Amino acid sequence: MTSAAELPASAGSTSTSKLTTKQAHQGDPLSKANGVYVTVHGHFYQPPRENPYLDAIERQPSAAPFHDWNERIHWECYRPNAFARVLNDQGEVVGIVNNYEYMSFNIGPTLMSWLERYDVEVYQRILEADAKSCQRLHGHGNAIAQVYNHIIMPLANEQDKHTQIRWGKEDFRSRFGRDPEGMWLAETAVDYATVKALVAEGIRFIVLAPSQAQRCRPLPTQDDPQPEWHEVGGSQIDPTRPYRCYLKGSKGTTNSQYIDIFFYDGPISRDMGFSDVVYSSNHLAGRIGAAVRGDHRQSQLISVATDGETFGHHKRGTEKTLAYAFIKEFPQHNWTVTNFAHYLSLHPPAWEVELKPVTAWSCAHGVDRWQDDCGCGGEGGVWHQKWRRPLRNALNWLRDQLVEVYEEYGQQFFRDPWLARDEYIQVIRDRSAANVSRFLSRHQTHKLTAAEQVDALRLLEMQRHSLLMFTSCGWFFEELSRPEGTQIMRYAARALELAGDVAGVQLEKGFLKRLGLAPSNVQIFKHGAEVYRQLVQTAQITFKQVAAHYAISSLFNAQGSAPGHQHKRVYCYSVNEIDYQLQRMGALTLAVGNLKLVSDITWESENLVFAVLHLGGWDFHCCIQLFTGRRDYSQLKDKLFTSLQQASAAQTILAMTQLFAGEAYNLQNLFAEERHRIMRLLSQETLSRLDQLYTQAYRDNYGVIMAFHRDELAVPQELQVAAEIALGYRCMSTLRSLEQDISEPSLIGIYIVELEAIATEAKHLRCRLNIPEGKQILEQVILRLLWRLLHDSNGSFATDIQSLERLIDVGYQLDIDISLHQSQELYFSCLHSQILPLCVAGQSNHEGSSQCLQLLKLGERLKVDVSQVSERLDF
């Protein structure tokens, strides 16, 4: 076994190196500025992708095989960085490092909200990492805040600047349990008005690119009250020290208020994003070492900053590089891994800096990338960005119109409408009825009626969408009709719709007129107004669409057939099913119901009646209308079910048309997730029949297929496809049974034998099984069995461990790209805390020694290095 100290740059251990003798002699660098400090900052961010009406991300086909891009990047980046592997030469895990514990980072609030819902384990790892860094670095955590939804601050009005900072701070505080010391600015875009707002909100420091500094000088002292300014406008500023930036007075004079600024090392940061330096911790350390100043200063900080998604998503596997660098490579150079806040506490600025007027890290033209045709974002392409200015103008106009609505109507409900908006983040974080009620009670001018509460919440949501529509990604790329541009227009559409609900104002026509001045590069759109009509208006959702979604889905939900007051959910809508009746007549199925829909976000509600007719297959006819009274509803129901008795689809549809006004809905009107689920259900019978046909064809021609293989001839495609489908079907059936019966040890062995037979057959026939769902089932079965083995064996140790070994082996034999990462993490977390003590305690008896050996062999199968435990136990 190679020791951690001897491992190559791709490996390491989980323990932090102790102070060297030299460091101990000079003083603890964590307590006193001494030597070289290194900070790697990751800006983790995803644009908000939620449907404004559903408060959920819908499936994004371009992210396949994942549900959406958040999920894809999560599995490629956010989770791997929370469990970053350190490997030895054999590819075995010798350490699992939480990179967030060592790197400086900001995670956008909208992304953190998604993480909290999607993977609470990773979410908690991030919070724990900040807490541990606080302990290690004398109260200064690695996490810093971010302006809430990544707007370009210099282009925001004064009110929005402050709300972005306040929302970012409050979101941070509610998660990390402390006030943020620093704040990340979207695209590091800054001007002095932004600095002033940050100072007013108590932010201590920010991080900028070296190109954003104009000039610097040592801070004035009694001996040198007027030190000379040094021009550094060409990125010449020394990034190894912090700087103090004073606000300017009304006549350009300096006042006493300031913010501290770190400038990251530009060349190294660029290399991390655009070269291969992050594929080797040795190379990364070499680049950082080359930046160390040899002028014998007492301390210096080498800081680099890049998109956090670089580590794992943009550059696959580089989270391992970071992990080894943090716990082995950097300490070997006697460098102290720290964060900006901690270094600032040890080394307050001794230099002053003045900034260029308006700048950002990703635009060479100030902030024109988010308002003009500057060329940034369209490099090397033939598309223009002439749409940027009209889009910005249209949204600015809409924002100002919404401000007028908010101020006029907000004062009817809120004592201070702008304070209410600033504190609305508390509702965004917790939309429970009790919390919303507390919020309204604090801010209301009088006890609001139910209708007034709805309008109050509509106004606040209008303002939230008014902020979301300025998310920077909408301008970042080369074309208006991309998903990012479409998304911010959807937020705008929702905002102006809410304004109309409250104030009756019609803002869409004026907005479209201005969008019409934004030329698109795509011929079918021509301009922004057409993008809006085709991609935004078609995505708007009404209460009737939500009801239609519920009605059609109810035909496929067992609980939907039970009448009575049932409470269910459709995304961010609560459904109170007041009445429901379903009848079948031959191939026809008719359901009629009365339900009350309530928005969890605005509390607005509608009482609706629906009727849905399933004609068989893919054909549905659904009608919705407002509930007008029990008598009307009872008569409607009687007439519809009477028409159904004729067993005529035409008669039933005619009756529905006569009784319901307005458009009809069908399967296509369902929200995508549920539509796809129902499509799969409707296809199930056909697919099962086809699976059986392919299986029969495979069985009938098994000898023929084998003959082709024996003679090394290409198997006819029809027969090879039949074999792959038949074996895949058989494998999936077995895996589903295994998942269902996992608590029955006696059955597990039977299913494993079947899976082994399938794997052998597939190998002989050179079949590639395309069963992504089966891969997930097998991974989870292995994880659950491992958890049971380690935490709740209940006398079935021998059976469980044998099953685990065989399942791991069969997973590889099936060649379905099985991932054992989560099982590795579970095993490794128990290796020293549970497995080692168990082995020590069992050394005195044969059974204990046998179990220990089996556990260690299981670790080897999971590709976890167990040699240190083996050596300690002398096995």
Short mmCIF file of N, CA and C in Angstrom, two decimals, residues 74-177:
data_model
loop_
_atom_site.label_atom_id
_atom_site.label_comp_id
_atom_site.label_asym_id
_atom_site.label_seq_id
_atom_site.Cartn_x
_atom_site.Cartn_y
_atom_site.Cartn_z
N HIS A 74 -25.70 19.07 -10.96
CA HIS A 74 -25.60 18.60 -9.59
C HIS A 74 -24.79 17.31 -9.51
N TRP A 75 -25.13 16.35 -10.36
CA TRP A 75 -24.44 15.06 -10.31
C TRP A 75 -23.03 15.13 -10.88
N GLU A 76 -22.76 16.13 -11.69
CA GLU A 76 -21.42 16.28 -12.25
C GLU A 76 -20.52 17.18 -11.41
N CYS A 77 -21.13 18.06 -10.59
CA CYS A 77 -20.34 19.06 -9.89
C CYS A 77 -20.69 19.21 -8.41
N TYR A 78 -21.93 19.59 -8.10
CA TYR A 78 -22.25 19.96 -6.72
C TYR A 78 -22.08 18.78 -5.76
N ARG A 79 -22.58 17.62 -6.14
CA ARG A 79 -22.40 16.45 -5.28
C ARG A 79 -20.95 15.95 -5.27
N PRO A 80 -20.31 15.80 -6.42
CA PRO A 80 -18.90 15.36 -6.38
C PRO A 80 -18.00 16.26 -5.52
N ASN A 81 -18.28 17.55 -5.47
CA ASN A 81 -17.45 18.42 -4.63
C ASN A 81 -17.76 18.24 -3.15
N ALA A 82 -18.94 17.77 -2.83
CA ALA A 82 -19.27 17.48 -1.43
C ALA A 82 -18.67 16.15 -0.98
N PHE A 83 -18.37 15.28 -1.95
CA PHE A 83 -17.78 13.97 -1.66
C PHE A 83 -16.62 13.72 -2.63
N ALA A 84 -15.64 14.60 -2.62
CA ALA A 84 -14.53 14.51 -3.59
C ALA A 84 -13.59 13.37 -3.21
N ARG A 85 -13.36 12.47 -4.16
CA ARG A 85 -12.52 11.31 -3.91
C ARG A 85 -11.04 11.66 -3.95
N VAL A 86 -10.29 11.02 -3.05
CA VAL A 86 -8.84 11.00 -3.14
C VAL A 86 -8.47 9.54 -3.37
N LEU A 87 -7.77 9.25 -4.45
CA LEU A 87 -7.54 7.87 -4.89
C LEU A 87 -6.06 7.51 -4.80
N ASN A 88 -5.82 6.21 -4.66
CA ASN A 88 -4.43 5.74 -4.75
C ASN A 88 -4.16 5.26 -6.18
N ASP A 89 -2.99 4.64 -6.38
CA ASP A 89 -2.61 4.23 -7.74
C ASP A 89 -3.52 3.15 -8.32
N GLN A 90 -4.20 2.43 -7.43
CA GLN A 90 -5.12 1.38 -7.91
C GLN A 90 -6.53 1.91 -8.13
N GLY A 91 -6.72 3.21 -7.97
CA GLY A 91 -8.04 3.80 -8.15
C GLY A 91 -8.96 3.58 -6.97
N GLU A 92 -8.40 3.16 -5.82
CA GLU A 92 -9.20 2.94 -4.62
C GLU A 92 -9.32 4.23 -3.82
N VAL A 93 -10.45 4.38 -3.14
CA VAL A 93 -10.70 5.57 -2.34
C VAL A 93 -9.90 5.50 -1.04
N VAL A 94 -9.01 6.47 -0.85
CA VAL A 94 -8.28 6.57 0.41
C VAL A 94 -8.78 7.75 1.24
N GLY A 95 -9.59 8.59 0.63
CA GLY A 95 -10.14 9.73 1.35
C GLY A 95 -11.32 10.31 0.61
N ILE A 96 -12.26 10.87 1.34
CA ILE A 96 -13.39 11.60 0.77
C ILE A 96 -13.39 12.98 1.41
N VAL A 97 -13.24 14.00 0.60
CA VAL A 97 -13.05 15.37 1.09
C VAL A 97 -14.27 16.20 0.72
N ASN A 98 -14.75 16.97 1.66
CA ASN A 98 -15.80 17.96 1.38
C ASN A 98 -15.10 19.24 0.93
N ASN A 99 -15.01 19.43 -0.37
CA ASN A 99 -14.26 20.58 -0.89
C ASN A 99 -14.79 21.91 -0.38
N TYR A 100 -16.09 21.96 -0.08
CA TYR A 100 -16.66 23.22 0.41
C TYR A 100 -16.07 23.60 1.77
N GLU A 101 -15.46 22.65 2.45
CA GLU A 101 -14.84 22.94 3.74
C GLU A 101 -13.53 23.70 3.59
N TYR A 102 -12.96 23.66 2.37
CA TYR A 102 -11.64 24.26 2.17
C TYR A 102 -11.65 25.41 1.17
N MET A 103 -12.63 25.45 0.29
CA MET A 103 -12.67 26.51 -0.72
C MET A 103 -13.59 27.63 -0.27
N SER A 104 -13.25 28.83 -0.67
CA SER A 104 -14.18 29.95 -0.53
C SER A 104 -15.26 29.76 -1.58
N PHE A 105 -16.51 30.06 -1.24
CA PHE A 105 -17.55 29.83 -2.23
C PHE A 105 -18.76 30.73 -1.97
N ASN A 106 -19.46 30.99 -3.05
CA ASN A 106 -20.82 31.52 -2.95
C ASN A 106 -21.71 30.63 -3.79
N ILE A 107 -22.90 30.38 -3.31
CA ILE A 107 -23.89 29.59 -4.06
C ILE A 107 -25.14 30.44 -4.19
N GLY A 108 -25.54 30.70 -5.40
CA GLY A 108 -26.70 31.57 -5.63
C GLY A 108 -27.90 31.11 -4.83
N PRO A 109 -28.65 32.05 -4.23
CA PRO A 109 -29.81 31.68 -3.42
C PRO A 109 -30.84 30.83 -4.17
N THR A 110 -31.04 31.12 -5.45
CA THR A 110 -32.02 30.33 -6.20
C THR A 110 -31.52 28.90 -6.38
N LEU A 111 -30.20 28.73 -6.53
CA LEU A 111 -29.63 27.39 -6.63
C LEU A 111 -29.68 26.67 -5.27
N MET A 112 -29.41 27.39 -4.19
CA MET A 112 -29.48 26.78 -2.87
C MET A 112 -30.90 26.31 -2.54
N SER A 113 -31.89 27.08 -2.98
CA SER A 113 -33.28 26.67 -2.75
C SER A 113 -33.56 25.36 -3.47
N TRP A 114 -33.05 25.23 -4.68
CA TRP A 114 -33.23 23.99 -5.44
C TRP A 114 -32.50 22.83 -4.75
N LEU A 115 -31.26 23.06 -4.32
CA LEU A 115 -30.49 22.02 -3.65
C LEU A 115 -31.19 21.53 -2.39
N GLU A 116 -31.76 22.46 -1.65
CA GLU A 116 -32.45 22.12 -0.41
C GLU A 116 -33.60 21.16 -0.67
N ARG A 117 -34.28 21.34 -1.80
CA ARG A 117 -35.41 20.46 -2.14
C ARG A 117 -34.93 19.15 -2.76
N TYR A 118 -33.88 19.21 -3.56
CA TYR A 118 -33.51 18.07 -4.40
C TYR A 118 -32.59 17.08 -3.68
N ASP A 119 -31.58 17.57 -2.99
CA ASP A 119 -30.61 16.68 -2.35
C ASP A 119 -30.21 17.27 -1.00
N VAL A 120 -31.00 16.96 0.01
CA VAL A 120 -30.77 17.56 1.33
C VAL A 120 -29.44 17.11 1.92
N GLU A 121 -28.94 15.93 1.52
CA GLU A 121 -27.65 15.46 2.02
C GLU A 121 -26.52 16.39 1.58
N VAL A 122 -26.50 16.74 0.30
CA VAL A 122 -25.48 17.65 -0.20
C VAL A 122 -25.68 19.05 0.38
N TYR A 123 -26.93 19.46 0.47
CA TYR A 123 -27.24 20.77 1.07
C TYR A 123 -26.67 20.85 2.49
N GLN A 124 -26.87 19.81 3.27
CA GLN A 124 -26.35 19.79 4.64
C GLN A 124 -24.83 19.74 4.65
N ARG A 125 -24.23 19.04 3.71
CA ARG A 125 -22.76 19.00 3.63
C ARG A 125 -22.19 20.39 3.40
N ILE A 126 -22.89 21.19 2.60
CA ILE A 126 -22.43 22.56 2.34
C ILE A 126 -22.53 23.40 3.61
N LEU A 127 -23.65 23.28 4.31
CA LEU A 127 -23.81 24.03 5.56
C LEU A 127 -22.77 23.59 6.59
N GLU A 128 -22.56 22.28 6.69
CA GLU A 128 -21.57 21.77 7.64
C GLU A 128 -20.17 22.24 7.28
N ALA A 129 -19.88 22.30 5.99
CA ALA A 129 -18.55 22.75 5.55
C ALA A 129 -18.29 24.18 6.01
N ASP A 130 -19.30 25.04 5.88
CA ASP A 130 -19.13 26.42 6.33
C ASP A 130 -18.92 26.47 7.84
N ALA A 131 -19.69 25.67 8.57
CA ALA A 131 -19.55 25.65 10.03
C ALA A 131 -18.16 25.18 10.44
N LYS A 132 -17.65 24.14 9.78
CA LYS A 132 -16.32 23.63 10.11
C LYS A 132 -15.23 24.64 9.75
N SER A 133 -15.41 25.34 8.63
CA SER A 133 -14.41 26.36 8.28
C SER A 133 -14.45 27.52 9.27
N CYS A 134 -15.64 27.81 9.80
CA CYS A 134 -15.74 28.83 10.86
C CYS A 134 -14.91 28.42 12.08
N GLN A 135 -15.02 27.15 12.45
CA GLN A 135 -14.26 26.66 13.60
C GLN A 135 -12.76 26.71 13.33
N ARG A 136 -12.38 26.31 12.12
CA ARG A 136 -10.95 26.24 11.79
C ARG A 136 -10.33 27.62 11.63
N LEU A 137 -11.12 28.57 11.14
CA LEU A 137 -10.58 29.88 10.78
C LEU A 137 -11.10 30.98 11.71
N HIS A 138 -11.26 30.64 12.97
CA HIS A 138 -11.56 31.61 14.02
C HIS A 138 -12.81 32.45 13.72
N GLY A 139 -13.88 31.74 13.32
CA GLY A 139 -15.17 32.41 13.16
C GLY A 139 -15.44 32.95 11.78
N HIS A 140 -14.54 32.70 10.83
CA HIS A 140 -14.71 33.23 9.47
C HIS A 140 -15.00 32.07 8.52
N GLY A 141 -16.26 31.94 8.13
CA GLY A 141 -16.67 30.81 7.29
C GLY A 141 -16.32 31.02 5.83
N ASN A 142 -16.29 29.89 5.10
CA ASN A 142 -15.94 29.94 3.67
C ASN A 142 -17.02 30.57 2.81
N ALA A 143 -18.28 30.45 3.23
CA ALA A 143 -19.38 30.92 2.39
C ALA A 143 -19.50 32.43 2.43
N ILE A 144 -19.73 33.02 1.28
CA ILE A 144 -20.11 34.43 1.20
C ILE A 144 -21.45 34.52 0.48
N ALA A 145 -22.13 35.63 0.65
CA ALA A 145 -23.46 35.79 0.06
C ALA A 145 -23.35 36.18 -1.42
N GLN A 146 -24.49 36.25 -2.07
CA GLN A 146 -24.56 36.70 -3.47
C GLN A 146 -25.77 37.59 -3.63
N VAL A 147 -25.67 38.60 -4.50
CA VAL A 147 -26.87 39.37 -4.82
C VAL A 147 -27.92 38.38 -5.32
N TYR A 148 -29.17 38.57 -4.93
CA TYR A 148 -30.14 37.49 -4.88
C TYR A 148 -30.26 36.70 -6.18
N ASN A 149 -30.69 37.33 -7.25
CA ASN A 149 -30.91 36.54 -8.46
C ASN A 149 -30.02 36.98 -9.62
N HIS A 150 -28.79 37.37 -9.26
CA HIS A 150 -27.74 37.55 -10.29
C HIS A 150 -28.09 38.64 -11.29
N ILE A 151 -28.51 39.79 -10.79
CA ILE A 151 -28.74 40.91 -11.70
C ILE A 151 -27.46 41.73 -11.80
N ILE A 152 -27.33 42.47 -12.88
CA ILE A 152 -26.16 43.34 -13.08
C ILE A 152 -26.40 44.61 -12.29
N MET A 153 -25.71 44.72 -11.16
CA MET A 153 -26.02 45.77 -10.19
C MET A 153 -25.88 47.19 -10.74
N PRO A 154 -24.86 47.52 -11.54
CA PRO A 154 -24.78 48.89 -12.04
C PRO A 154 -25.95 49.29 -12.94
N LEU A 155 -26.68 48.31 -13.48
CA LEU A 155 -27.82 48.62 -14.35
C LEU A 155 -29.15 48.62 -13.60
N ALA A 156 -29.10 48.32 -12.31
CA ALA A 156 -30.32 48.28 -11.51
C ALA A 156 -30.60 49.66 -10.91
N ASN A 157 -31.89 49.94 -10.64
CA ASN A 157 -32.19 51.20 -9.97
C ASN A 157 -31.83 51.09 -8.48
N GLU A 158 -31.88 52.19 -7.78
CA GLU A 158 -31.41 52.23 -6.40
C GLU A 158 -32.18 51.26 -5.51
N GLN A 159 -33.49 51.23 -5.68
CA GLN A 159 -34.31 50.36 -4.83
C GLN A 159 -33.99 48.90 -5.06
N ASP A 160 -33.82 48.52 -6.32
CA ASP A 160 -33.52 47.12 -6.64
C ASP A 160 -32.14 46.72 -6.13
N LYS A 161 -31.18 47.64 -6.19
CA LYS A 161 -29.85 47.33 -5.64
C LYS A 161 -29.96 46.90 -4.19
N HIS A 162 -30.66 47.68 -3.40
CA HIS A 162 -30.75 47.39 -1.97
C HIS A 162 -31.54 46.11 -1.71
N THR A 163 -32.61 45.88 -2.46
CA THR A 163 -33.39 44.66 -2.25
C THR A 163 -32.57 43.43 -2.61
N GLN A 164 -31.80 43.50 -3.70
CA GLN A 164 -30.95 42.37 -4.07
C GLN A 164 -29.97 42.02 -2.96
N ILE A 165 -29.38 43.04 -2.35
CA ILE A 165 -28.42 42.81 -1.27
C ILE A 165 -29.15 42.29 -0.03
N ARG A 166 -30.27 42.89 0.31
CA ARG A 166 -31.00 42.47 1.52
C ARG A 166 -31.54 41.05 1.37
N TRP A 167 -32.07 40.73 0.21
CA TRP A 167 -32.55 39.36 0.00
C TRP A 167 -31.38 38.37 0.06
N GLY A 168 -30.26 38.75 -0.56
CA GLY A 168 -29.10 37.87 -0.53
C GLY A 168 -28.60 37.64 0.88
N LYS A 169 -28.57 38.71 1.69
CA LYS A 169 -28.13 38.60 3.08
C LYS A 169 -29.09 37.74 3.90
N GLU A 170 -30.39 37.99 3.77
CA GLU A 170 -31.37 37.27 4.58
C GLU A 170 -31.41 35.79 4.19
N ASP A 171 -31.31 35.50 2.91
CA ASP A 171 -31.28 34.11 2.47
C ASP A 171 -30.06 33.41 3.06
N PHE A 172 -28.93 34.09 3.02
CA PHE A 172 -27.68 33.55 3.56
C PHE A 172 -27.83 33.30 5.06
N ARG A 173 -28.34 34.28 5.78
CA ARG A 173 -28.47 34.19 7.24
C ARG A 173 -29.39 33.03 7.63
N SER A 174 -30.47 32.85 6.88
CA SER A 174 -31.43 31.80 7.22
C SER A 174 -30.85 30.41 6.99
N ARG A 175 -29.84 30.31 6.14
CA ARG A 175 -29.24 29.00 5.85
C ARG A 175 -28.01 28.73 6.72
N PHE A 176 -27.10 29.69 6.77
CA PHE A 176 -25.81 29.47 7.41
C PHE A 176 -25.79 29.90 8.88
N GLY A 177 -26.85 30.56 9.32
CA GLY A 177 -26.94 30.92 10.73
C GLY A 177 -26.00 32.02 11.16
#
